[in-house]
Short mmCIF file of C-alpha atoms in Angstrom, two decimals:
data_model
loop_
_atom_site.label_atom_id
_atom_site.label_comp_id
_atom_site.label_asym_id
_atom_site.label_seq_id
_atom_site.Cartn_x
_atom_site.Cartn_y
_atom_site.Cartn_z
CA UNK A 1 -14.09 21.23 -86.77
CA UNK A 2 -16.46 23.90 -85.68
CA UNK A 3 -15.20 27.45 -85.66
CA UNK A 4 -14.96 29.13 -82.30
CA UNK A 5 -17.57 31.80 -81.84
CA UNK A 6 -16.24 35.34 -81.92
CA UNK A 7 -18.53 36.26 -79.03
CA UNK A 8 -16.96 33.76 -76.65
CA UNK A 9 -14.92 35.35 -73.84
CA UNK A 10 -11.23 34.60 -73.51
CA UNK A 11 -8.86 34.91 -70.58
CA UNK A 12 -7.49 38.18 -71.99
CA UNK A 13 -10.86 39.95 -71.89
CA UNK A 14 -11.55 42.43 -69.12
CA UNK A 15 -13.69 41.10 -66.28
CA UNK A 16 -17.33 42.03 -66.22
CA UNK A 17 -18.29 44.83 -63.83
CA UNK A 18 -19.65 43.65 -60.53
CA UNK A 19 -23.34 44.31 -59.99
CA UNK A 20 -23.99 45.77 -56.57
CA UNK A 21 -26.75 43.89 -54.73
CA UNK A 22 -29.76 46.08 -54.27
CA UNK A 23 -31.64 46.12 -50.98
CA UNK A 24 -34.93 44.26 -51.16
CA UNK A 25 -36.62 46.02 -48.25
CA UNK A 26 -40.36 45.66 -48.27
CA UNK A 27 -42.52 48.66 -48.92
CA UNK A 28 -44.18 49.73 -45.64
CA UNK A 29 -47.91 49.18 -45.57
CA UNK A 30 -50.49 51.29 -43.78
CA UNK A 31 -51.15 48.26 -41.55
CA UNK A 32 -47.58 48.30 -40.25
CA UNK A 33 -46.85 49.95 -36.95
CA UNK A 34 -44.73 53.01 -37.57
CA UNK A 35 -41.57 53.74 -35.54
CA UNK A 36 -43.48 56.53 -33.76
CA UNK A 37 -46.00 53.99 -32.48
CA UNK A 38 -43.26 51.69 -31.17
CA UNK A 39 -41.66 54.67 -29.42
CA UNK A 40 -45.03 55.56 -27.87
CA UNK A 41 -45.45 52.00 -26.61
CA UNK A 42 -42.01 52.02 -24.99
CA UNK A 43 -42.57 55.40 -23.34
CA UNK A 44 -46.04 54.37 -22.13
CA UNK A 45 -44.72 51.16 -20.57
CA UNK A 46 -41.87 53.09 -18.95
CA UNK A 47 -44.23 55.71 -17.46
CA UNK A 48 -46.66 53.12 -16.10
CA UNK A 49 -43.82 51.01 -14.71
CA UNK A 50 -42.30 54.07 -13.03
CA UNK A 51 -45.67 54.92 -11.48
CA UNK A 52 -46.42 51.41 -10.20
CA UNK A 53 -42.89 50.25 -9.32
CA UNK A 54 -40.71 53.35 -8.96
CA UNK A 55 -38.02 51.47 -7.00
CA UNK A 56 -37.25 49.10 -9.89
CA UNK A 57 -35.39 49.88 -13.10
CA UNK A 58 -37.26 49.39 -16.35
CA UNK A 59 -35.89 48.61 -19.78
CA UNK A 60 -32.76 47.05 -21.15
CA UNK A 61 -30.33 49.84 -20.21
CA UNK A 62 -28.80 47.93 -17.28
CA UNK A 63 -28.79 44.43 -18.76
CA UNK A 64 -26.66 42.82 -21.41
CA UNK A 65 -28.38 41.10 -24.33
CA UNK A 66 -28.80 37.33 -23.99
CA UNK A 67 -26.27 35.01 -25.61
CA UNK A 68 -26.70 34.86 -29.36
CA UNK A 69 -28.47 38.25 -29.43
CA UNK A 70 -27.49 41.82 -30.15
CA UNK A 71 -29.14 44.97 -28.88
CA UNK A 72 -30.30 47.42 -31.52
CA UNK A 73 -30.45 51.11 -30.61
CA UNK A 74 -32.55 53.25 -32.94
CA UNK A 75 -31.83 56.92 -33.59
CA UNK A 76 -33.77 59.26 -35.82
CA UNK A 77 -30.64 60.96 -37.14
CA UNK A 78 -26.90 61.21 -36.60
CA UNK A 79 -27.31 64.59 -34.91
CA UNK A 80 -28.88 62.91 -31.86
CA UNK A 81 -25.56 61.17 -31.18
CA UNK A 82 -23.84 64.54 -30.79
CA UNK A 83 -25.69 65.34 -27.57
CA UNK A 84 -23.86 65.31 -24.25
CA UNK A 85 -25.83 62.27 -23.09
CA UNK A 86 -27.33 60.63 -26.16
CA UNK A 87 -30.30 58.41 -25.53
CA UNK A 88 -31.76 56.08 -28.13
CA UNK A 89 -35.39 56.44 -29.12
CA UNK A 90 -36.01 52.71 -28.71
CA UNK A 91 -34.05 49.51 -28.24
CA UNK A 92 -34.66 45.80 -28.62
CA UNK A 93 -32.73 42.54 -28.41
CA UNK A 94 -32.85 40.52 -31.62
CA UNK A 95 -31.39 37.03 -32.17
CA UNK A 96 -28.61 36.49 -34.66
CA UNK A 97 -28.66 33.98 -37.48
CA UNK A 98 -26.98 30.58 -36.97
CA UNK A 99 -23.87 31.91 -38.73
CA UNK A 100 -23.70 35.00 -36.52
CA UNK A 101 -25.10 37.43 -39.11
CA UNK A 102 -27.94 39.91 -38.61
CA UNK A 103 -30.98 39.86 -40.88
CA UNK A 104 -31.84 43.50 -41.67
CA UNK A 105 -35.19 42.57 -43.22
CA UNK A 106 -36.26 41.19 -39.86
CA UNK A 107 -35.29 44.47 -38.23
CA UNK A 108 -37.33 46.37 -40.80
CA UNK A 109 -40.47 44.33 -40.13
CA UNK A 110 -39.99 44.52 -36.36
CA UNK A 111 -40.07 48.34 -36.24
CA UNK A 112 -41.91 49.17 -39.46
CA UNK A 113 -38.96 50.98 -41.02
CA UNK A 114 -38.65 51.87 -44.66
CA UNK A 115 -34.90 51.19 -44.67
CA UNK A 116 -32.31 50.04 -42.14
CA UNK A 117 -29.02 51.93 -42.03
CA UNK A 118 -26.10 50.95 -39.81
CA UNK A 119 -24.19 53.65 -37.91
CA UNK A 120 -20.50 53.21 -37.22
CA UNK A 121 -20.25 53.49 -33.40
CA UNK A 122 -16.84 55.23 -33.38
CA UNK A 123 -16.92 57.39 -36.49
CA UNK A 124 -20.64 58.28 -36.26
CA UNK A 125 -21.00 57.78 -39.99
CA UNK A 126 -23.22 55.61 -42.15
CA UNK A 127 -21.78 52.16 -42.77
CA UNK A 128 -22.72 50.48 -46.06
CA UNK A 129 -22.43 46.68 -45.80
CA UNK A 130 -21.52 44.47 -48.73
CA UNK A 131 -24.92 42.77 -48.54
CA UNK A 132 -27.53 45.50 -47.94
CA UNK A 133 -30.02 42.94 -46.63
CA UNK A 134 -27.75 41.22 -44.13
CA UNK A 135 -24.95 42.19 -41.78
CA UNK A 136 -22.21 39.59 -41.72
CA UNK A 137 -20.85 38.07 -38.53
CA UNK A 138 -17.58 39.99 -38.95
CA UNK A 139 -19.46 43.27 -39.39
CA UNK A 140 -21.61 42.50 -36.34
CA UNK A 141 -18.48 42.02 -34.27
CA UNK A 142 -16.73 45.14 -35.60
CA UNK A 143 -19.74 47.49 -35.49
CA UNK A 144 -21.01 46.56 -32.03
CA UNK A 145 -19.93 47.94 -28.67
CA UNK A 146 -20.71 45.41 -25.95
CA UNK A 147 -23.07 43.79 -28.46
CA UNK A 148 -24.90 47.09 -29.07
CA UNK A 149 -25.49 48.18 -32.68
CA UNK A 150 -26.67 51.65 -33.69
CA UNK A 151 -29.16 51.93 -36.54
CA UNK A 152 -31.16 54.70 -38.17
CA UNK A 153 -33.52 55.21 -41.09
CA UNK A 154 -33.02 57.22 -44.24
CA UNK A 155 -35.58 60.03 -44.65
CA UNK A 156 -38.80 58.26 -45.56
CA UNK A 157 -40.58 58.90 -48.82
CA UNK A 158 -43.68 61.05 -49.02
CA UNK A 159 -45.92 58.03 -49.51
CA UNK A 160 -44.63 56.37 -46.35
CA UNK A 161 -44.98 59.61 -44.38
CA UNK A 162 -48.62 59.91 -45.48
CA UNK A 163 -49.36 56.39 -44.25
CA UNK A 164 -47.75 57.09 -40.88
CA UNK A 165 -49.58 60.40 -40.45
CA UNK A 166 -52.93 58.74 -41.23
CA UNK A 167 -52.27 55.97 -38.69
CA UNK A 168 -51.26 58.41 -35.95
CA UNK A 169 -54.29 60.58 -36.71
CA UNK A 170 -56.63 57.60 -36.36
CA UNK A 171 -54.97 56.59 -33.08
CA UNK A 172 -55.22 60.09 -31.60
CA UNK A 173 -58.83 60.28 -32.73
CA UNK A 174 -59.55 57.01 -30.93
CA UNK A 175 -58.08 58.28 -27.65
CA UNK A 176 -60.23 61.42 -27.99
CA UNK A 177 -63.38 59.40 -28.72
CA UNK A 178 -65.92 58.07 -26.25
CA UNK A 179 -64.09 54.72 -26.08
CA UNK A 180 -60.81 56.36 -25.10
CA UNK A 181 -62.45 58.69 -22.59
CA UNK A 182 -64.41 55.79 -21.08
CA UNK A 183 -61.17 53.86 -20.71
CA UNK A 184 -59.59 56.94 -19.13
CA UNK A 185 -62.20 57.80 -16.49
CA UNK A 186 -63.73 54.39 -15.75
CA UNK A 187 -60.88 51.88 -16.22
CA UNK A 188 -57.97 54.15 -15.38
CA UNK A 189 -56.15 53.92 -18.70
CA UNK A 190 -54.02 51.04 -19.93
CA UNK A 191 -51.73 48.85 -17.87
CA UNK A 192 -48.06 48.05 -18.53
CA UNK A 193 -48.90 44.68 -20.04
CA UNK A 194 -50.99 46.23 -22.81
CA UNK A 195 -48.85 47.28 -25.80
CA UNK A 196 -50.82 50.32 -26.89
CA UNK A 197 -49.29 53.44 -28.53
CA UNK A 198 -50.63 55.76 -25.86
CA UNK A 199 -49.66 59.44 -26.25
CA UNK A 200 -48.01 61.28 -23.39
CA UNK A 201 -50.97 63.57 -22.69
CA UNK A 202 -53.23 60.53 -22.21
CA UNK A 203 -50.94 59.06 -19.55
CA UNK A 204 -50.75 62.44 -17.81
CA UNK A 205 -54.56 62.58 -17.71
CA UNK A 206 -54.62 59.04 -16.30
CA UNK A 207 -52.21 60.04 -13.53
CA UNK A 208 -54.33 63.10 -12.72
CA UNK A 209 -57.46 60.97 -12.65
CA UNK A 210 -55.79 58.43 -10.33
CA UNK A 211 -54.65 61.17 -7.93
CA UNK A 212 -58.18 62.59 -7.76
CA UNK A 213 -59.67 59.11 -7.26
CA UNK A 214 -57.21 58.30 -4.47
CA UNK A 215 -57.94 61.63 -2.82
CA UNK A 216 -61.68 60.93 -2.92
CA UNK A 217 -61.14 57.48 -1.42
CA UNK A 218 -59.07 58.96 1.40
CA UNK A 219 -61.73 61.61 1.99
CA UNK A 220 -64.42 58.93 2.21
CA UNK A 221 -62.35 57.01 4.74
CA UNK A 222 -61.93 60.13 6.85
CA UNK A 223 -65.69 60.76 6.78
CA UNK A 224 -66.41 57.14 7.76
CA UNK A 225 -63.92 57.39 10.61
CA UNK A 226 -65.54 60.62 11.78
CA UNK A 227 -68.98 58.99 11.81
CA UNK A 228 -67.60 56.05 13.74
CA UNK A 229 -66.21 58.41 16.37
CA UNK A 230 -69.56 60.24 16.59
CA UNK A 231 -71.38 56.94 17.07
CA UNK A 232 -68.93 55.83 19.75
CA UNK A 233 -69.39 59.14 21.59
CA UNK A 234 -73.17 58.69 21.36
CA UNK A 235 -72.93 55.21 22.88
CA UNK A 236 -70.73 56.58 25.67
CA UNK A 237 -73.34 59.25 26.43
CA UNK A 238 -76.05 56.60 26.78
CA UNK A 239 -77.56 56.69 23.31
CA UNK A 240 -78.25 53.26 21.90
CA UNK A 241 -75.54 52.28 19.47
CA UNK A 242 -77.89 50.14 17.41
CA UNK A 243 -80.39 52.98 16.99
CA UNK A 244 -77.65 55.43 16.08
CA UNK A 245 -76.11 53.02 13.59
CA UNK A 246 -79.48 52.30 11.96
CA UNK A 247 -80.23 56.02 11.77
CA UNK A 248 -76.84 56.67 10.17
CA UNK A 249 -77.35 53.94 7.55
CA UNK A 250 -80.88 55.11 6.73
CA UNK A 251 -79.76 58.71 6.42
CA UNK A 252 -76.80 57.77 4.24
CA UNK A 253 -78.94 55.54 2.01
CA UNK A 254 -81.61 58.21 1.62
CA UNK A 255 -79.04 60.88 0.76
CA UNK A 256 -77.28 58.69 -1.79
CA UNK A 257 -80.56 57.64 -3.39
CA UNK A 258 -81.78 61.21 -3.68
CA UNK A 259 -78.52 62.31 -5.29
CA UNK A 260 -78.64 59.46 -7.79
CA UNK A 261 -82.23 60.26 -8.70
CA UNK A 262 -81.35 63.93 -9.11
CA UNK A 263 -78.37 63.18 -11.36
CA UNK A 264 -80.40 60.74 -13.46
CA UNK A 265 -83.12 63.33 -13.97
CA UNK A 266 -80.58 65.98 -14.97
CA UNK A 267 -78.97 63.55 -17.43
CA UNK A 268 -82.29 62.78 -19.08
CA UNK A 269 -83.21 66.45 -19.38
CA UNK A 270 -79.81 67.29 -20.86
CA UNK A 271 -80.03 64.45 -23.39
CA UNK A 272 -83.53 65.53 -24.35
CA UNK A 273 -82.71 69.23 -24.78
CA UNK A 274 -79.11 69.21 -26.04
CA UNK A 275 -78.49 65.70 -27.39
CA UNK A 276 -79.08 66.56 -31.05
CA UNK A 277 -76.99 69.75 -30.85
CA UNK A 278 -74.06 67.96 -29.21
CA UNK A 279 -74.19 65.18 -31.82
CA UNK A 280 -74.22 67.71 -34.66
CA UNK A 281 -71.21 69.52 -33.16
CA UNK A 282 -69.30 66.25 -32.87
CA UNK A 283 -70.02 65.41 -36.51
CA UNK A 284 -68.85 68.86 -37.64
CA UNK A 285 -65.66 68.56 -35.57
CA UNK A 286 -64.99 65.14 -37.06
CA UNK A 287 -65.42 66.47 -40.61
CA UNK A 288 -63.11 69.40 -39.83
CA UNK A 289 -60.43 67.09 -38.44
CA UNK A 290 -60.58 64.89 -41.53
CA UNK A 291 -60.27 67.96 -43.76
CA UNK A 292 -57.28 69.31 -41.83
CA UNK A 293 -55.22 66.17 -41.23
CA UNK A 294 -56.13 63.73 -44.01
CA UNK A 295 -57.32 65.52 -47.14
CA UNK A 296 -54.62 68.19 -46.99
CA UNK A 297 -51.93 65.53 -46.57
CA UNK A 298 -52.98 63.76 -49.75
#
């Protein structure tokens, strides 16, 4: 008979220590949208919706999540819950797994988080689940209030913060560029259907531009109405309406053409005299911005 190995475990030996499962959250990439960008998108959509349809409520604050979903409320820190009327930075409805559990890796990818931490809704403390990558169905039921779950993010590492700062810097630089300014003054900004991380100052400039444009349109209508009244008074006094109307159109066309020619000439002279200087100043400003916000961060 073969001798029993001395290394074999018996029933009297102590059990092996349990190995805690480690979270396998993905490392955020610079191509991921940061939580700040998602918050900007939500605030931009809310501002545009309030401007276009002020009589309707926007968001998920008055609706319950659909069946088989839970609503996630994101907070930057636990201190935000201590306010008199705490308001989450962003919220979203996410479907549960077939077994009723919540996949935390899916939440991480959805909002570009470095880690997903569950907040106990009654104790306002961090809850550590048994499986750090998944919240069981029992935990979903116990940690939710009306199917609302509070989550936060541990303080991000320096490498992740650098990636987020670089992304936000590039976005702000785009809105300050000629493309962003053209979109601002010509197209009137971005609509509610466009998910763009627009900063608050950009939306405020869009609202100011729209108020000025509406005021100019109203002023033009008042001028047209005044001319119509003048022409009607001229016809009542015996002046030919056709002659007066033709004279008004010729005068208006001549005035508009002369103004356009004058502005075109001024633009050409400005581009000829100051174009190189303006371009050099823009290049210097761009280099200074890169030195201040990118090189110093690294």
